[in-house]
Short mmCIF file of C-alpha atoms in Angstrom, two decimals:
data_model
loop_
_atom_site.label_atom_id
_atom_site.label_comp_id
_atom_site.label_asym_id
_atom_site.label_seq_id
_atom_site.Cartn_x
_atom_site.Cartn_y
_atom_site.Cartn_z
CA UNK W 15 81.69 81.66 63.47
CA UNK W 16 81.66 81.30 67.23
CA UNK W 17 78.24 80.65 68.65
CA UNK W 18 78.20 80.78 72.39
CA UNK W 19 74.90 79.11 73.76
CA UNK W 20 73.41 80.64 77.08
CA UNK W 21 70.75 79.38 79.58
CA UNK W 22 68.95 81.34 82.24
CA UNK W 23 71.42 80.14 84.63
CA UNK W 24 74.34 81.32 82.58
CA UNK W 25 72.83 84.70 81.84
CA UNK W 26 72.64 85.31 85.41
CA UNK W 27 76.39 84.14 85.99
CA UNK W 28 77.79 86.43 83.18
CA UNK W 29 79.89 89.36 84.48
CA UNK W 30 82.71 91.85 82.99
CA UNK W 31 85.99 91.56 84.51
CA UNK W 32 87.34 94.15 87.28
CA UNK W 33 89.65 95.76 85.58
CA UNK W 34 92.13 95.08 82.63
CA UNK W 35 93.61 91.72 83.12
CA UNK W 36 97.39 91.98 82.80
CA UNK W 37 98.19 88.61 81.46
CA UNK W 38 95.69 88.77 78.62
CA UNK W 39 96.85 92.41 77.41
CA UNK W 40 100.68 90.56 77.46
CA UNK W 41 99.86 87.99 75.06
CA UNK W 42 97.63 90.04 73.13
CA UNK W 43 99.89 92.82 72.60
CA UNK W 44 102.63 90.19 71.28
CA UNK W 45 100.14 89.21 68.81
CA UNK W 46 99.76 92.90 67.44
CA UNK W 47 103.46 94.12 68.00
CA UNK W 48 105.36 92.49 65.05
CA UNK W 49 102.35 93.28 62.32
CA UNK W 50 101.91 95.95 60.28
CA UNK W 51 98.66 97.26 61.30
CA UNK W 52 97.42 100.73 59.51
CA UNK W 53 96.00 101.40 63.45
CA UNK W 54 97.87 105.02 64.12
CA UNK W 55 96.78 104.43 67.78
CA UNK W 56 99.41 101.67 68.29
CA UNK W 57 102.23 102.96 66.05
CA UNK W 58 103.94 105.20 68.80
CA UNK W 59 103.89 102.21 70.98
CA UNK W 60 104.92 99.54 68.55
CA UNK W 61 108.11 101.34 67.33
CA UNK W 62 109.20 102.20 70.90
CA UNK W 63 109.04 98.57 72.08
CA UNK W 64 110.45 97.26 69.50
CA UNK W 65 113.13 99.16 69.56
CA UNK W 66 113.34 98.37 73.28
CA UNK W 67 113.29 94.59 72.82
CA UNK W 68 116.35 94.79 70.15
CA UNK W 69 118.28 95.69 73.06
CA UNK W 70 117.82 93.15 75.34
CA UNK W 71 120.34 90.63 75.68
CA UNK W 72 118.23 87.16 76.14
CA UNK W 73 116.81 87.13 72.65
CA UNK W 74 116.16 83.30 73.01
CA UNK W 75 113.61 83.36 75.96
CA UNK W 76 111.62 86.50 73.72
CA UNK W 77 112.02 84.08 70.80
CA UNK W 78 110.22 81.39 72.60
CA UNK W 79 107.58 84.25 73.73
CA UNK W 80 106.55 85.23 70.68
CA UNK W 81 106.64 81.72 69.26
CA UNK W 82 104.16 80.94 71.65
CA UNK W 83 102.04 84.02 70.85
CA UNK W 84 101.62 84.05 67.18
CA UNK W 85 100.21 87.13 65.05
CA UNK W 86 97.79 85.27 63.78
CA UNK W 87 96.00 81.68 64.56
CA UNK W 88 95.99 79.50 67.72
CA UNK W 89 98.07 80.09 70.63
CA UNK W 90 98.36 78.09 73.66
CA UNK W 91 95.43 78.43 76.28
CA UNK W 92 97.92 77.94 79.30
CA UNK W 93 99.23 81.14 78.59
CA UNK W 94 96.13 83.22 79.73
CA UNK W 95 94.89 81.30 82.96
CA UNK W 96 91.62 82.43 84.52
CA UNK W 97 93.21 82.91 87.87
CA UNK W 98 94.69 86.23 86.06
CA UNK W 99 91.61 87.84 86.72
CA UNK W 100 93.05 88.01 90.34
CA UNK W 101 96.05 90.14 88.77
CA UNK W 102 99.19 89.54 87.47
CA UNK W 103 100.89 87.27 89.99
CA UNK W 104 97.88 85.28 90.44
CA UNK W 105 98.09 84.74 86.64
CA UNK W 106 101.53 83.69 86.93
CA UNK W 107 101.50 81.39 89.72
CA UNK W 108 98.53 79.37 87.65
CA UNK W 109 101.09 79.13 84.78
CA UNK W 110 103.50 77.94 86.77
CA UNK W 111 101.49 74.90 88.28
CA UNK W 112 99.97 74.28 84.73
CA UNK W 113 100.09 70.36 84.32
CA UNK W 114 102.68 68.65 82.18
CA UNK W 115 99.65 66.83 79.94
CA UNK W 116 98.28 70.42 79.45
CA UNK W 117 101.38 71.99 78.41
CA UNK W 118 102.18 69.19 76.06
CA UNK W 119 98.74 69.19 74.52
CA UNK W 120 98.86 72.92 73.84
CA UNK W 121 102.19 72.66 72.55
CA UNK W 122 101.73 70.06 70.35
CA UNK W 123 98.63 71.51 68.75
CA UNK W 124 100.50 74.84 68.20
CA UNK W 125 103.92 73.04 66.59
CA UNK W 126 101.05 71.53 64.33
CA UNK W 127 101.13 74.52 62.24
CA UNK W 128 104.49 76.00 63.00
CA UNK W 129 107.84 75.50 64.02
CA UNK W 130 109.11 76.24 67.74
CA UNK W 131 111.95 76.71 69.34
CA UNK W 132 113.95 74.00 70.96
CA UNK W 133 113.15 75.50 74.36
CA UNK W 134 109.54 74.54 73.75
CA UNK W 135 110.34 70.95 74.13
CA UNK W 136 111.43 71.23 78.13
CA UNK W 137 108.12 73.32 78.37
CA UNK W 138 106.47 70.42 76.69
CA UNK W 139 107.81 68.38 79.50
CA UNK W 140 106.55 70.42 82.27
CA UNK W 141 109.89 71.03 83.57
CA UNK W 142 109.85 73.82 86.58
CA UNK W 143 112.65 75.34 85.68
CA UNK W 144 111.20 76.42 82.06
CA UNK W 145 107.89 77.31 83.48
CA UNK W 146 109.61 79.76 85.83
CA UNK W 147 112.05 80.82 83.28
CA UNK W 148 108.41 81.74 80.77
CA UNK W 149 107.08 83.69 83.69
CA UNK W 150 110.14 85.46 84.28
CA UNK W 151 110.58 86.11 80.87
CA UNK W 152 106.72 87.51 80.57
CA UNK W 153 107.34 89.35 83.65
CA UNK W 154 110.30 91.20 81.96
CA UNK W 155 108.17 91.58 78.51
CA UNK W 156 105.31 93.16 80.65
CA UNK W 157 107.60 95.51 82.31
CA UNK W 158 108.93 96.84 78.89
CA UNK W 159 106.09 96.84 76.62
CA UNK W 160 103.21 97.49 78.84
CA UNK W 161 104.44 99.27 82.11
CA UNK W 162 105.12 102.73 80.73
CA UNK W 163 101.49 102.59 78.83
CA UNK W 164 99.40 101.17 81.90
CA UNK W 165 97.42 103.77 82.35
CA UNK W 166 96.30 104.51 78.81
CA UNK W 167 95.32 100.70 78.77
CA UNK W 168 93.24 101.15 82.52
CA UNK W 169 91.49 104.41 81.36
CA UNK W 170 90.36 102.41 77.90
CA UNK W 171 88.99 99.13 80.24
CA UNK W 172 87.54 101.59 82.84
CA UNK W 173 85.70 103.21 80.17
CA UNK W 174 84.43 100.34 78.65
CA UNK W 175 83.46 98.81 82.07
CA UNK W 176 81.32 102.18 82.78
CA UNK W 177 79.52 101.76 79.16
CA UNK W 178 78.54 97.81 80.01
CA UNK W 179 77.77 98.79 83.46
CA UNK W 180 75.08 101.29 82.13
CA UNK W 181 73.75 98.71 79.80
CA UNK W 182 73.31 96.57 82.58
CA UNK W 183 71.47 99.35 84.81
CA UNK W 184 69.24 99.92 81.28
CA UNK W 185 68.48 96.58 80.21
CA UNK W 186 69.80 93.63 82.05
CA UNK W 187 72.64 91.24 81.29
CA UNK W 188 70.92 90.92 77.96
CA UNK W 189 71.14 94.40 77.36
CA UNK W 190 74.85 94.31 78.38
CA UNK W 191 75.37 91.28 75.72
CA UNK W 192 73.47 93.38 73.23
CA UNK W 193 76.38 96.17 73.94
CA UNK W 194 79.26 93.95 72.76
CA UNK W 195 78.19 94.72 69.03
CA UNK W 196 79.65 95.04 66.15
CA UNK W 197 81.82 92.51 67.12
CA UNK W 198 79.17 89.93 68.55
CA UNK W 199 75.39 89.44 67.76
CA UNK W 200 73.22 88.48 70.87
CA UNK W 201 69.63 86.85 69.87
CA UNK W 202 67.92 84.11 71.36
CA UNK W 203 70.00 82.87 74.07
CA UNK W 204 73.02 82.59 71.84
CA UNK W 205 76.09 85.44 71.23
CA UNK W 206 77.73 84.96 67.40
CA UNK W 207 81.13 85.84 66.84
CA UNK W 208 80.62 86.31 63.02
CA UNK W 209 84.06 86.75 62.17
CA UNK W 210 85.68 84.19 64.04
CA UNK W 211 88.37 82.38 62.21
CA UNK W 212 86.90 78.74 62.80
CA UNK W 213 83.30 77.55 62.99
CA UNK W 214 82.76 76.37 66.77
CA UNK W 215 79.92 76.42 69.28
CA UNK W 216 80.49 76.84 73.07
CA UNK W 217 77.98 75.67 75.44
CA UNK W 218 78.09 77.60 78.94
CA UNK W 219 76.36 74.42 80.61
CA UNK W 220 75.49 76.57 83.78
CA UNK W 221 78.96 78.03 84.48
CA UNK W 222 78.78 81.56 82.82
CA UNK W 223 80.57 84.15 81.07
CA UNK W 224 83.49 86.24 81.82
CA UNK W 225 83.78 89.00 79.67
CA UNK W 226 87.10 90.51 79.66
CA UNK W 227 87.41 93.86 78.33
CA UNK W 228 91.00 94.25 76.02
CA UNK W 229 92.74 97.20 75.00
CA UNK W 230 95.25 94.88 72.90
CA UNK W 231 92.33 92.63 71.55
CA UNK W 232 92.02 93.38 67.96
CA UNK W 233 89.08 93.33 66.15
CA UNK W 234 87.61 89.97 66.87
CA UNK W 235 86.67 88.61 70.23
CA UNK W 236 88.67 85.76 71.54
CA UNK W 237 87.48 82.44 73.44
CA UNK W 238 89.82 79.37 74.93
CA UNK W 239 89.84 76.51 72.69
CA UNK W 240 89.19 74.19 75.26
CA UNK W 241 85.78 73.90 76.41
CA UNK W 242 86.42 72.43 79.69
CA UNK W 243 88.05 75.27 80.82
CA UNK W 244 86.29 78.52 82.81
CA UNK W 245 84.22 79.98 79.77
CA UNK W 246 86.00 83.60 78.84
CA UNK W 247 85.60 85.69 76.08
CA UNK W 248 88.25 88.47 75.63
CA UNK W 249 86.29 91.55 73.18
CA UNK W 250 88.62 94.87 71.94
CA UNK W 251 87.64 98.59 73.89
CA UNK W 252 87.60 101.48 71.98
CA UNK W 253 91.04 102.57 72.21
CA UNK W 254 90.20 106.37 72.67
CA UNK W 255 93.32 108.36 72.26
CA UNK W 256 95.97 105.75 72.12
CA UNK W 257 98.91 104.53 74.25
CA UNK W 258 101.47 107.60 75.52
CA UNK W 259 104.05 106.63 78.00
CA UNK W 260 103.95 107.92 81.94
CA UNK W 261 104.07 111.28 81.73
CA UNK W 262 103.79 112.35 77.90
CA UNK W 263 100.86 114.29 78.55
CA UNK W 264 102.36 116.57 80.89
CA UNK W 265 104.27 118.63 78.27
CA UNK W 266 103.18 120.93 75.64
CA UNK W 267 99.78 121.15 75.24
CA UNK W 268 99.40 118.69 78.05
CA UNK W 269 100.44 121.61 80.30
CA UNK W 270 98.07 124.08 78.88
CA UNK W 271 95.43 121.87 79.11
CA UNK W 272 95.89 121.47 82.80
CA UNK W 273 96.26 125.08 83.36
CA UNK W 274 92.63 125.65 82.30
CA UNK W 275 91.00 122.93 85.17
CA UNK W 276 91.00 126.03 87.29
CA UNK W 277 87.32 126.95 88.21
CA UNK W 278 84.53 125.39 90.42
CA UNK W 279 82.41 124.15 87.56
CA UNK W 280 85.27 122.14 86.18
CA UNK W 281 86.03 120.65 89.23
CA UNK W 282 82.47 119.71 89.38
CA UNK W 283 82.40 118.23 86.26
CA UNK W 284 85.33 116.01 87.19
CA UNK W 285 83.73 114.77 90.37
CA UNK W 286 80.17 114.00 88.46
CA UNK W 287 81.88 111.73 86.01
CA UNK W 288 83.65 109.35 88.63
CA UNK W 289 81.20 106.87 88.03
CA UNK W 290 80.37 107.63 84.47
CA UNK W 291 78.39 110.26 83.12
CA UNK W 292 76.84 111.87 79.78
CA UNK W 293 76.62 115.13 78.59
CA UNK W 294 73.33 115.66 79.10
CA UNK W 295 73.43 114.19 82.78
CA UNK W 296 76.17 116.46 83.00
CA UNK W 297 74.05 119.22 82.61
CA UNK W 298 71.12 118.56 84.09
CA UNK W 299 73.01 117.73 87.22
CA UNK W 300 75.24 120.59 87.53
CA UNK W 301 72.52 122.84 86.13
CA UNK W 302 74.52 124.19 82.98
CA UNK W 303 73.76 124.25 79.59
CA UNK W 304 74.63 121.25 77.29
CA UNK W 305 76.92 123.27 75.32
CA UNK W 306 78.75 124.37 78.61
CA UNK W 307 78.71 120.98 79.69
CA UNK W 308 80.47 119.52 76.55
CA UNK W 309 82.61 122.57 76.29
CA UNK W 310 84.02 121.38 80.03
CA UNK W 311 84.42 118.09 79.37
CA UNK W 312 86.76 118.81 76.07
CA UNK W 313 88.99 120.43 78.59
CA UNK W 314 88.99 117.71 80.93
CA UNK W 315 89.42 115.07 78.64
CA UNK W 316 92.51 117.16 76.13
CA UNK W 317 93.96 117.41 80.16
CA UNK W 318 93.96 113.58 80.06
CA UNK W 319 91.58 113.26 82.92
CA UNK W 320 88.64 111.87 80.98
CA UNK W 321 87.83 109.81 78.32
CA UNK W 322 84.75 110.19 76.30
CA UNK W 323 82.98 107.55 74.09
CA UNK W 324 80.17 107.83 71.89
CA UNK W 325 77.60 105.15 71.84
CA UNK W 326 74.84 106.19 69.13
CA UNK W 327 73.02 109.54 70.19
CA UNK W 328 74.86 109.55 73.51
CA UNK W 329 78.50 110.80 74.90
CA UNK W 330 79.68 108.62 77.83
CA UNK W 331 82.14 110.28 79.89
CA UNK W 332 84.66 108.49 82.25
CA UNK W 333 87.71 109.21 84.55
CA UNK W 334 90.80 108.48 83.58
CA UNK W 335 93.35 106.92 86.38
CA UNK W 336 94.98 110.50 86.45
CA UNK W 337 91.40 112.30 86.83
CA UNK W 338 90.51 109.49 89.84
CA UNK W 339 93.76 110.28 91.56
CA UNK W 340 93.20 113.83 91.53
CA UNK W 341 89.76 113.30 93.06
CA UNK W 342 91.18 110.78 95.74
CA UNK W 343 92.19 112.80 99.18
#
């Protein structure tokens, strides 16, 4: 179990990342890619990405990347720098500047449980060329494995952020921390992760906690091993309808669903869900019945313009990137 201890100041400094973190998504997708998960929402993505990876010529670089991100157990903290909250390039620049002593420490710890490719030695010495090569490989993998599916990742994360925002508005930061169940449990100033693979206690000491919603995070939230690094907790979001490559929803049933969008009421439903809205709120704001609000939301969801998340007795609707683009003049 992981126990994260909060002071009053830590609660005030706790926040949710502003968007899907591209570096965390890269690393966590590497964890899921070689597995044989029964999750049907990832099956198509895994099949397509593995096929494309087999066509790559620089297999040595990919072998090192996979070795650094094993499907189970420890993976190096330096792979996911805090700066990635500001975007992929910021994260890669921070990775290039990783001190040699931290690289050596993390890779020595990783090598204690598994063998690493020979290329890891240059990385452990902090050679600039090795760091540059690693960031280039990460960028290539990201383009191949995440690029075509990024809109779906963003949609799931944005839906989760809307859910957490409502928790904060209703019950403050403690409401936010309580909303992380069932993967986490908040009680008496301590956030507990029951299924964490090793027993740990993390004292935030006034630094607060950055919560990072992640599409590719498995069932158990993830924290960095080094307690001196800025505290981060990455937690899984609902994967909604899974992943489809860009444009996949524009054919077949998707075209029929888009054709059904014509009409003032449905356009009003789309606009009302811009900041997140429950079915009951849709009905009240637009002065339509709850059944009609639910029906219009279903059509928009089938067209890929919004996503819906059930939390106990409430269904919250939020826009997808495509839905938001339609509203943008």
